[in-house]
mmCIF file of C-alpha atoms in Angstrom:
data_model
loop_
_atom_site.group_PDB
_atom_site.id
_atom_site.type_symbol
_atom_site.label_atom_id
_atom_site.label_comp_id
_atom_site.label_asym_id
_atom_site.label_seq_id
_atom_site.Cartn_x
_atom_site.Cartn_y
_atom_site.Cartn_z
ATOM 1 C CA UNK A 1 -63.017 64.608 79.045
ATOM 2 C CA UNK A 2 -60.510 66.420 81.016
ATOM 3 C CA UNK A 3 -62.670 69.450 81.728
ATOM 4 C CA UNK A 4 -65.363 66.869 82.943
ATOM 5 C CA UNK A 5 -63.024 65.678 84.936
ATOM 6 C CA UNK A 6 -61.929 68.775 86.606
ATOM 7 C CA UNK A 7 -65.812 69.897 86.789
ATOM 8 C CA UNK A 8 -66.769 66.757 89.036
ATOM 9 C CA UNK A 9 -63.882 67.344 91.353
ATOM 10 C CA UNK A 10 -64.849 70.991 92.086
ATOM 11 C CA UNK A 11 -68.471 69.430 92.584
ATOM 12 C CA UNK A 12 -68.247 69.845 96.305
ATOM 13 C CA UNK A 13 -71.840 69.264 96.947
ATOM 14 C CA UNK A 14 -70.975 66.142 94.990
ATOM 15 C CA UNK A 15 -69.094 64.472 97.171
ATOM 16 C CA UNK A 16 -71.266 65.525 100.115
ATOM 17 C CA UNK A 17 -74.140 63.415 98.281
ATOM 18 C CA UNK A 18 -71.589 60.538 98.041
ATOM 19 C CA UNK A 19 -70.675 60.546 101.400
ATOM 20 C CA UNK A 20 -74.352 61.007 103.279
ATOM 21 C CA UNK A 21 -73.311 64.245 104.637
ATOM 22 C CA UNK A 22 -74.125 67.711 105.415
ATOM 23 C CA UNK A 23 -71.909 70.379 103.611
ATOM 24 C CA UNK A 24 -70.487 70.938 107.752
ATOM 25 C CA UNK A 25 -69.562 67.832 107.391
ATOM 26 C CA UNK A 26 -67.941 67.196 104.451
ATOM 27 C CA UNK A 27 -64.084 67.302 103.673
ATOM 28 C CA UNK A 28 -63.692 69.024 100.806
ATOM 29 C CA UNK A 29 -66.791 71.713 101.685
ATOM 30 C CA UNK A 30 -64.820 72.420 104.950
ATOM 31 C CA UNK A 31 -61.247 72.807 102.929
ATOM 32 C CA UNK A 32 -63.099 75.490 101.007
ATOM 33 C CA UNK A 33 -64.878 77.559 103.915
ATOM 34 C CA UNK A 34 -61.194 77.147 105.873
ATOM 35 C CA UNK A 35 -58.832 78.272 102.632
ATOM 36 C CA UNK A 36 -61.962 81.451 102.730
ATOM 37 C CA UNK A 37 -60.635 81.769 106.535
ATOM 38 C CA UNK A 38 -56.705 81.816 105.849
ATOM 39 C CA UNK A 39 -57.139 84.887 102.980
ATOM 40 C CA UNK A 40 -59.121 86.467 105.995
ATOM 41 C CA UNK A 41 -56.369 85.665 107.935
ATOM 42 C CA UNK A 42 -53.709 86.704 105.641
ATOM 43 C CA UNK A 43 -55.054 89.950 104.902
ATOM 44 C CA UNK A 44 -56.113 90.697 108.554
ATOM 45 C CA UNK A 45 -52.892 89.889 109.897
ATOM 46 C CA UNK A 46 -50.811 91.952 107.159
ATOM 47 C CA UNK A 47 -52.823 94.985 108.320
ATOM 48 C CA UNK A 48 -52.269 94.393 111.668
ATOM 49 C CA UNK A 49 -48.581 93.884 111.046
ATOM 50 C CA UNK A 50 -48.697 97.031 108.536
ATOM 51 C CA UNK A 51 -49.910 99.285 111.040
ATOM 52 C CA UNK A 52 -47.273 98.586 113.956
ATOM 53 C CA UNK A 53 -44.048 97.919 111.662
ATOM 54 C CA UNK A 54 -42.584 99.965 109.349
ATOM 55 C CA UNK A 55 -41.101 97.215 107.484
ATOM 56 C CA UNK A 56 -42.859 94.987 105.019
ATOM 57 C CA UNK A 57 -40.219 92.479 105.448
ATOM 58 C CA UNK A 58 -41.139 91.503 108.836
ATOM 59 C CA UNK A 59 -45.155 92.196 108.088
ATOM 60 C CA UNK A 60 -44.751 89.762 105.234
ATOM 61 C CA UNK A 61 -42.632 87.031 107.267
ATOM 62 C CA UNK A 62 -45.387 87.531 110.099
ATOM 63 C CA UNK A 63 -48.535 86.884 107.343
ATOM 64 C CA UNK A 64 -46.115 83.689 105.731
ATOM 65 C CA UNK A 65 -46.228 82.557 109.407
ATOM 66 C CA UNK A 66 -49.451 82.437 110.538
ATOM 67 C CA UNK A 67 -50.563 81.491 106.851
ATOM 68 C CA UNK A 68 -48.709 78.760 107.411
ATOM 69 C CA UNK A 69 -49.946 77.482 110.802
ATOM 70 C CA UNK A 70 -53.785 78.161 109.357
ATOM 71 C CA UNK A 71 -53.021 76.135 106.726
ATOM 72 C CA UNK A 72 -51.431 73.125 108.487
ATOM 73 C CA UNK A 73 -54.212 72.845 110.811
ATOM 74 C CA UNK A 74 -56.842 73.173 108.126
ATOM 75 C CA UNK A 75 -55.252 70.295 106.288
ATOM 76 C CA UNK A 76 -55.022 68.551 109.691
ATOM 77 C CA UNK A 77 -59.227 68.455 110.303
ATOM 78 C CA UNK A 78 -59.850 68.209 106.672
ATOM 79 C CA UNK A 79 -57.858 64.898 106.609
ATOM 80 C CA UNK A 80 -59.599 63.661 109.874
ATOM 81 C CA UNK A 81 -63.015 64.880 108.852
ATOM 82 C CA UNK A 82 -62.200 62.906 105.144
ATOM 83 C CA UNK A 83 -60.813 59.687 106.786
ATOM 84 C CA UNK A 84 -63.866 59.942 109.236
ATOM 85 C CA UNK A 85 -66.261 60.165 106.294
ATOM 86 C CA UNK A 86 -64.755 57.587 104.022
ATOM 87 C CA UNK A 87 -65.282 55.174 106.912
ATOM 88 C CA UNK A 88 -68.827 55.987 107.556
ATOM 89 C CA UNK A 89 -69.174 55.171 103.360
ATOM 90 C CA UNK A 90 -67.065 52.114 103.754
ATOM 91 C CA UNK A 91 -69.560 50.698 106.915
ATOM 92 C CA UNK A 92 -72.826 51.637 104.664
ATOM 93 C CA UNK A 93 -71.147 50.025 102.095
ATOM 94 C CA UNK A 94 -70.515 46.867 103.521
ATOM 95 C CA UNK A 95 -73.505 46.616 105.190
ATOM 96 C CA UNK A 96 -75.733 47.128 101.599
ATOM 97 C CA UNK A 97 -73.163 44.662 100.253
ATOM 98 C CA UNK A 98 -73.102 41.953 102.489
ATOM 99 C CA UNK A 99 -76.630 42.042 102.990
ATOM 100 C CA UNK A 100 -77.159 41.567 99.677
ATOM 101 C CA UNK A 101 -74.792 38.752 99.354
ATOM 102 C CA UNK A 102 -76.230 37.248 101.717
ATOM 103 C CA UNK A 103 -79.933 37.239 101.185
ATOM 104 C CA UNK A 104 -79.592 36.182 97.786
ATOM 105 C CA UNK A 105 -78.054 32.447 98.481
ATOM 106 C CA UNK A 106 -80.289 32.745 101.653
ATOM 107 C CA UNK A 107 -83.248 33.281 99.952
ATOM 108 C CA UNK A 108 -82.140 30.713 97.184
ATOM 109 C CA UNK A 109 -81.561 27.816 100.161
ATOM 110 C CA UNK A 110 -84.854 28.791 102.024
ATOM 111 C CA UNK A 111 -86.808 28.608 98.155
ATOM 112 C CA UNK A 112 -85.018 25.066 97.804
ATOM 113 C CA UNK A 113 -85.849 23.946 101.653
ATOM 114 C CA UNK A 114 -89.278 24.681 101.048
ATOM 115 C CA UNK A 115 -89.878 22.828 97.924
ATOM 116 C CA UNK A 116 -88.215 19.515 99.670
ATOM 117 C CA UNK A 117 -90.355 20.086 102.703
ATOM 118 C CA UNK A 118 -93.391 19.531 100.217
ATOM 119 C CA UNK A 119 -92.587 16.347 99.614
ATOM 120 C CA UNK A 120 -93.308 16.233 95.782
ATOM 121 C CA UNK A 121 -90.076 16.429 94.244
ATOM 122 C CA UNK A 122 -89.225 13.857 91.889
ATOM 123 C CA UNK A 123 -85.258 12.125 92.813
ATOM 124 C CA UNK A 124 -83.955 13.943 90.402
ATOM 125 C CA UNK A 125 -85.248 17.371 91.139
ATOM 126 C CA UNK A 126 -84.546 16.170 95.133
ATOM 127 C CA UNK A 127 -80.863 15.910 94.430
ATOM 128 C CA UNK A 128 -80.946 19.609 91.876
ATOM 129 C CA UNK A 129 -82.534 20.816 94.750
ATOM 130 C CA UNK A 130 -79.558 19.846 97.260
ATOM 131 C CA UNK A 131 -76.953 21.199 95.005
ATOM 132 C CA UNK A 132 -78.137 24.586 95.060
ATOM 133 C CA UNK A 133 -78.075 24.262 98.786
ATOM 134 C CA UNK A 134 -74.514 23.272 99.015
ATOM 135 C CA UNK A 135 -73.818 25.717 96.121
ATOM 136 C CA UNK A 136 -74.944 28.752 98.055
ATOM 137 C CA UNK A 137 -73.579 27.916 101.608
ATOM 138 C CA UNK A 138 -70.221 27.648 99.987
ATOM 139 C CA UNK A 139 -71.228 30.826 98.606
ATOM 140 C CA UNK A 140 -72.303 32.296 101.930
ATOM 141 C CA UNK A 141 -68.577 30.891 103.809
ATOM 142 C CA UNK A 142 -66.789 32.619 100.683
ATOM 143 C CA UNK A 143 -68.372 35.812 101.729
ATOM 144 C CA UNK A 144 -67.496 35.105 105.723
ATOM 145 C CA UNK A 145 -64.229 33.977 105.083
ATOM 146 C CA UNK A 146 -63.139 37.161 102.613
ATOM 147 C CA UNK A 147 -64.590 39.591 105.566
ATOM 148 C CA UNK A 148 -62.696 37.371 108.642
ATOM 149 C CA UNK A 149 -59.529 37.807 106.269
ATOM 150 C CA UNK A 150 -59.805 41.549 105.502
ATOM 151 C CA UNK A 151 -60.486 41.845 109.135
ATOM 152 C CA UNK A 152 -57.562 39.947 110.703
ATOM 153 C CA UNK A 153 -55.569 42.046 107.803
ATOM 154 C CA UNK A 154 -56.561 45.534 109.175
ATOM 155 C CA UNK A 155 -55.998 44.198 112.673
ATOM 156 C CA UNK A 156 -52.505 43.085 111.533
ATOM 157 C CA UNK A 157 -53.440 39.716 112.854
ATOM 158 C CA UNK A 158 -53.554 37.781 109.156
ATOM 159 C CA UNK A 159 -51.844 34.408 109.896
ATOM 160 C CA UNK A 160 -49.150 33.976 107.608
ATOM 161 C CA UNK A 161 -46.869 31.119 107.495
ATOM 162 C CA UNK A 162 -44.023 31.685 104.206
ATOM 163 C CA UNK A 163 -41.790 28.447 103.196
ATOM 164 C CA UNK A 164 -40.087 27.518 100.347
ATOM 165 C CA UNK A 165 -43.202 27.303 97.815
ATOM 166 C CA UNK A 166 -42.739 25.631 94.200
ATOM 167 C CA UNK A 167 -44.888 28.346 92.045
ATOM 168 C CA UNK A 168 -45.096 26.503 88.914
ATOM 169 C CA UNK A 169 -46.751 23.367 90.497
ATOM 170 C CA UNK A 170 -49.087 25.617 91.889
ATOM 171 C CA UNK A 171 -50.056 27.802 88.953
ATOM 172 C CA UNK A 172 -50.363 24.681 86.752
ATOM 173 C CA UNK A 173 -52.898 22.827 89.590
ATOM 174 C CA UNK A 174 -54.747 25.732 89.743
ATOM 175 C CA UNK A 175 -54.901 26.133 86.146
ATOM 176 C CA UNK A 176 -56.092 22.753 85.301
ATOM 177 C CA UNK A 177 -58.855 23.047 88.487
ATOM 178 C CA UNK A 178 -60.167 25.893 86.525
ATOM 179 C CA UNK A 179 -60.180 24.774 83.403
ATOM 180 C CA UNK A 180 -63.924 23.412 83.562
ATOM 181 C CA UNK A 181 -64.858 26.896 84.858
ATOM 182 C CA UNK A 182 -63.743 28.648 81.988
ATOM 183 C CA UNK A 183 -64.739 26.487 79.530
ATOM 184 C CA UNK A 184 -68.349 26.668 80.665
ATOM 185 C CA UNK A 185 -67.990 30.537 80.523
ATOM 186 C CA UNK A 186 -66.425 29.836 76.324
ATOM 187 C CA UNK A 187 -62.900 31.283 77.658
ATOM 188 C CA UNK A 188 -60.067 29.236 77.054
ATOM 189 C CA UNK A 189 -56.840 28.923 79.807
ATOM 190 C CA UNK A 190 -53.337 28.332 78.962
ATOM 191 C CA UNK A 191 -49.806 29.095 81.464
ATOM 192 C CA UNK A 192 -47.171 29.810 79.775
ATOM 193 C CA UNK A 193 -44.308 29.111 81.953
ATOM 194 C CA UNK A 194 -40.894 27.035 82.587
ATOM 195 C CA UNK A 195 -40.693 23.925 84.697
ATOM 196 C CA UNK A 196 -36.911 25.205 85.782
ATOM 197 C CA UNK A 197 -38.229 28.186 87.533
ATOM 198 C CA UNK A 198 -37.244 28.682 90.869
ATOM 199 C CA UNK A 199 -38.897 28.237 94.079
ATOM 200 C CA UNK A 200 -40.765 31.470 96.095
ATOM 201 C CA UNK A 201 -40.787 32.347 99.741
ATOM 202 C CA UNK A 202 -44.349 32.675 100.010
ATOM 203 C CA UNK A 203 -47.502 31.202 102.159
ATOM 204 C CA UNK A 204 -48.435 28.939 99.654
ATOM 205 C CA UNK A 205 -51.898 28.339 100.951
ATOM 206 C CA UNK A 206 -52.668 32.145 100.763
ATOM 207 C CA UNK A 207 -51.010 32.781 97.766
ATOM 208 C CA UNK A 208 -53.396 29.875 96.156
ATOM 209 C CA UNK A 209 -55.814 32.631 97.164
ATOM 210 C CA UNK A 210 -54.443 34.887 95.209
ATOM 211 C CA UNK A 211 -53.955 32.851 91.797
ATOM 212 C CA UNK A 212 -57.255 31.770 91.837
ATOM 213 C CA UNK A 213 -58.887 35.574 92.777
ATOM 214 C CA UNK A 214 -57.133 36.791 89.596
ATOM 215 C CA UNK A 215 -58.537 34.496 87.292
ATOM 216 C CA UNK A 216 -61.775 33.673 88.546
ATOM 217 C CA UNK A 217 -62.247 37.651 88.032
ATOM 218 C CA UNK A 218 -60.905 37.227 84.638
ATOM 219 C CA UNK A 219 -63.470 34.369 83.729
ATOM 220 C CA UNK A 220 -66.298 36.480 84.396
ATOM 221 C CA UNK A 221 -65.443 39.730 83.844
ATOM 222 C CA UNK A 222 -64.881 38.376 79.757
ATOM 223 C CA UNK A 223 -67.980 38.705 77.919
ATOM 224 C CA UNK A 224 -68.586 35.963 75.173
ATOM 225 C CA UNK A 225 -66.148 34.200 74.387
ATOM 226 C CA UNK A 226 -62.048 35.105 75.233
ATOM 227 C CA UNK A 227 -59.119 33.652 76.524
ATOM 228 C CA UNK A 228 -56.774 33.997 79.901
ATOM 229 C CA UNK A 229 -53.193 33.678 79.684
ATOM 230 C CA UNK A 230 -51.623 33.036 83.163
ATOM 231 C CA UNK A 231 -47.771 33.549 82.286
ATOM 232 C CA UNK A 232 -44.032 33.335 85.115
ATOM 233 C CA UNK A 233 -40.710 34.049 84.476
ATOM 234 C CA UNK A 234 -37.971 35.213 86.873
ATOM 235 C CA UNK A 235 -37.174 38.525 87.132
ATOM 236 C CA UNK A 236 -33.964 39.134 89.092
ATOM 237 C CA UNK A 237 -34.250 38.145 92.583
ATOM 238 C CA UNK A 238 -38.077 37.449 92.112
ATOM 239 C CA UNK A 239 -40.836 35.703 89.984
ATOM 240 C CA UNK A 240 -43.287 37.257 88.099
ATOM 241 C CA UNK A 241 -46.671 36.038 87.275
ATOM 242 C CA UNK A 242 -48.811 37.730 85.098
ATOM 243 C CA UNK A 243 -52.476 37.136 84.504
ATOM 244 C CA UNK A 244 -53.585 38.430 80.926
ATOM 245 C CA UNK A 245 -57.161 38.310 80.011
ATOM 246 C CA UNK A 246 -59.835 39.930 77.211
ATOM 247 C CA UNK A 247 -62.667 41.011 79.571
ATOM 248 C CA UNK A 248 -64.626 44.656 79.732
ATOM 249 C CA UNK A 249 -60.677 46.184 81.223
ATOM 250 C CA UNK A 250 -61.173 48.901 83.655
ATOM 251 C CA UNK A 251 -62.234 52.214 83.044
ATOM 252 C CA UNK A 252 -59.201 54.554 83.455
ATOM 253 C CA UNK A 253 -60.881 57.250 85.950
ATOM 254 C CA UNK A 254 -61.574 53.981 88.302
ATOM 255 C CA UNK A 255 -58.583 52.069 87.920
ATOM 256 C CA UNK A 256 -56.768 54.118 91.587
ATOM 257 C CA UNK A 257 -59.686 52.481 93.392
ATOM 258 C CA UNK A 258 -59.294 49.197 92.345
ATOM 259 C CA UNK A 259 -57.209 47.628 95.217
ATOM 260 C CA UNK A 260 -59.454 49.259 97.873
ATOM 261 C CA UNK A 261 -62.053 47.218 99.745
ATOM 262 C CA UNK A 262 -65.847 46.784 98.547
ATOM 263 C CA UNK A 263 -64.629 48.670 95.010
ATOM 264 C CA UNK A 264 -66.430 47.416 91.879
ATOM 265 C CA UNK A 265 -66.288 49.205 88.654
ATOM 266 C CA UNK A 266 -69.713 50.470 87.170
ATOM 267 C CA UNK A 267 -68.752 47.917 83.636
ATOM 268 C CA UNK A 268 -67.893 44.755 85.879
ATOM 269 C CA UNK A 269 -71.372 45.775 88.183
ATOM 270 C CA UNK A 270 -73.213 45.679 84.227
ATOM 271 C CA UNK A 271 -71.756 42.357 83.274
ATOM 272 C CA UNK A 272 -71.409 40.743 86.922
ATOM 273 C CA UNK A 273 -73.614 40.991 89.712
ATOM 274 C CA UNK A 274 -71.717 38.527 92.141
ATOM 275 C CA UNK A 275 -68.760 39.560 93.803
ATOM 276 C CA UNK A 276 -67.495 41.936 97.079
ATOM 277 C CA UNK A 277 -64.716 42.912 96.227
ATOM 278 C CA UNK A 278 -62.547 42.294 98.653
ATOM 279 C CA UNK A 279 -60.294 39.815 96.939
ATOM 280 C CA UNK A 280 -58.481 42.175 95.124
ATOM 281 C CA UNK A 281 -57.796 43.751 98.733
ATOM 282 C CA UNK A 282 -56.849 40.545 99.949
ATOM 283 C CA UNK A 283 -54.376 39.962 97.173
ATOM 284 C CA UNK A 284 -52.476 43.172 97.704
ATOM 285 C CA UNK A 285 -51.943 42.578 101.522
ATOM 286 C CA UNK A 286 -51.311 38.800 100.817
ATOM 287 C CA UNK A 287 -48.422 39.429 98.183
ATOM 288 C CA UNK A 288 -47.135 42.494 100.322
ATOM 289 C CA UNK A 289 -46.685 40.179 102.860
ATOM 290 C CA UNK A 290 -44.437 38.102 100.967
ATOM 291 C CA UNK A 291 -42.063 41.025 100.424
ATOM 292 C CA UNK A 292 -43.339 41.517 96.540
ATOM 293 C CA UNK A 293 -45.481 43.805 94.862
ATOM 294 C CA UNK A 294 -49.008 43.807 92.994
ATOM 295 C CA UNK A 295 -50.185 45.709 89.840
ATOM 296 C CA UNK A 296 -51.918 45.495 86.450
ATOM 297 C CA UNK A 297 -52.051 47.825 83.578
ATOM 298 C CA UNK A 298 -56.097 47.435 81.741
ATOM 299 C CA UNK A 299 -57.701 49.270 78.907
ATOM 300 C CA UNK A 300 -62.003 49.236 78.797
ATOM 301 C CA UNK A 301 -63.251 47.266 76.296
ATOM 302 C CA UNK A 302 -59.894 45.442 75.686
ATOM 303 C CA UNK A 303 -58.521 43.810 78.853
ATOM 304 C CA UNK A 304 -56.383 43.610 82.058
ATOM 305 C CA UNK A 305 -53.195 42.048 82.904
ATOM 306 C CA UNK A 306 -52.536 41.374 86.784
ATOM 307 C CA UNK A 307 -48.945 41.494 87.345
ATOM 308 C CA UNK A 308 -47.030 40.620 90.841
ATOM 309 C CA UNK A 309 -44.041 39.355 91.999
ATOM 310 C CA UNK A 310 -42.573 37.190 95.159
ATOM 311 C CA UNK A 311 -39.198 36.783 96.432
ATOM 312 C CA UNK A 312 -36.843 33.929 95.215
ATOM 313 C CA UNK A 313 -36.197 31.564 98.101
ATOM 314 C CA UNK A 314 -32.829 30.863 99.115
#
């Protein structure tokens, strides 16, 4: 596996695929042909230096030296050229993504429209008809909303509002609002948690967000049936809520990328077509924001707990 590992990484070509770019263009092809240049370099310059001093001290602190500068400003493009490319496969991303969250409750609403506009459905297929409507426009201002958010977030412009927030009362509401949820899916829902915990310093209204991101993901990333365990307890001068479920888990050589915007890991795209993810991105910023931190520890095939914390008020 390791070997495998290390084979895709030297794939240069690879990555050039990945990224919709020529080999000019691409980081890691351009870190190559520039390391090529510094040996040049190196060796030029020590024969150069070699052939006007007698001592190798100074021709070797000369060749360090311009090594050196080579190599800073190689690593200096190759990071612009790599933060320029993984934002031209972030915007192709998001535009195959949200086009195809879109069109599908589009097309769904413009089916339904169509059949009403015939005029032969029965009362009962009338009002099935309207609930798929409503269903996918609430779909449809999900998707808008999650993109405004993650857009107000990178423009450090995310509205957030912290007060003294009682995070029991709002893990057990949202708990009990997602119990139906889960139960249609066959996965049961339990918190595990004491009423004498104290209160957070936390937006509550985003941190709802959060709560419900991390188990709505855990509802239908279980296949069959399972069972989420949303669990708090203080933890020094914070509380901790975990969110412990038996879905697919993550696949280890994915898991780095799994707070990063539009990600989706090839066994949650197998079981689960629906989704942007973005609300894992949205998460990390939100509890950030509230002076905690965000993490989860997953095995494929087995499960993933969601872990973060948020600052005791006082």
């Amino acid at each position: 596996m390791e070997v495998k590992v290390l084979f895709v990484k030297l794939n240069l070509f690879r990555e050039c695929r990945e990224y919709g770019l020529s080999p000019w263009q691409c980081p890691s092809f351009i870190f190559l042909v520039l390391g090529v240049v510094n040996i040049v370099a190196m060796l030029s310059t020590y024969a150069i230096a070699n052939r006007y001093t007698d001592q190798p001290e100074i021709a070797a602190l000369i060749v360090i030296g311009v090594s050196a500068f080579i190599f800073i400003v190689s690593q200096s493009v190759t990071q612009g050229f790599d933060k320029l490319a993984q934002a031209n496969k972030l915007k192709t991303e998001f535009v195959s993504i949200a086009s195809h969250q879109l069109r599908t409750p589009l097309s769904a609403i413009r089916w339904s429209l169509n059949l009403l506009k015939g005029g032969r459905c029965s009362p009962s297929e009338t009002a099935s008809f309207l609930d798929l409507i409503q269903e996918n426009s609430e779909r449809m201002i999900k998707l808008v909303s999650d993109l405004l958010d993650v857009s107000r977030i990178e423009m450090g412009k995310n509205t957030f509002m912290p007060r003294q927030t009682n995070i029991y009362v709002l893990a057990q509401k949202i708990v009990n609002a997602s119990a139906l949820f889960a139960k249609a899916n066959n996965v049961s829902i339990s918190l595990e948690a004491p009423e004498s915990l104290p209160n957070v310093y936390t937006d509550p209204d985003k941190i709802f967000i959060v709560i419900q991101n991390l188990i709505d993901n855990s509802v239908k990333y279980i296949k069959g049936k399972g069972e989420i365990r949303v669990a708090l307890q203080q933890d020094d001068g914070f509380v901790r809520m975990a969110v412990r479920d038996t879905g697919v888990g993550i696949p280890k050589l994915q898991q780095k990328h799994i707070f990063q915007k539009f990600f989706r890991s090839d066994n949650i795209m197998k079981h689960q077509t629906v989704g942007t993810g973005l609300g894992l991105f949205i998460s990390k910023a939100v509890v950030e924001q509230s002076g905690g931190k965000i993490w989860f520890e997953s095995e494929e095939g087995k499960g993933t707990t969601f872990y973060f914390t948020l600052p005791i008020y006082k």
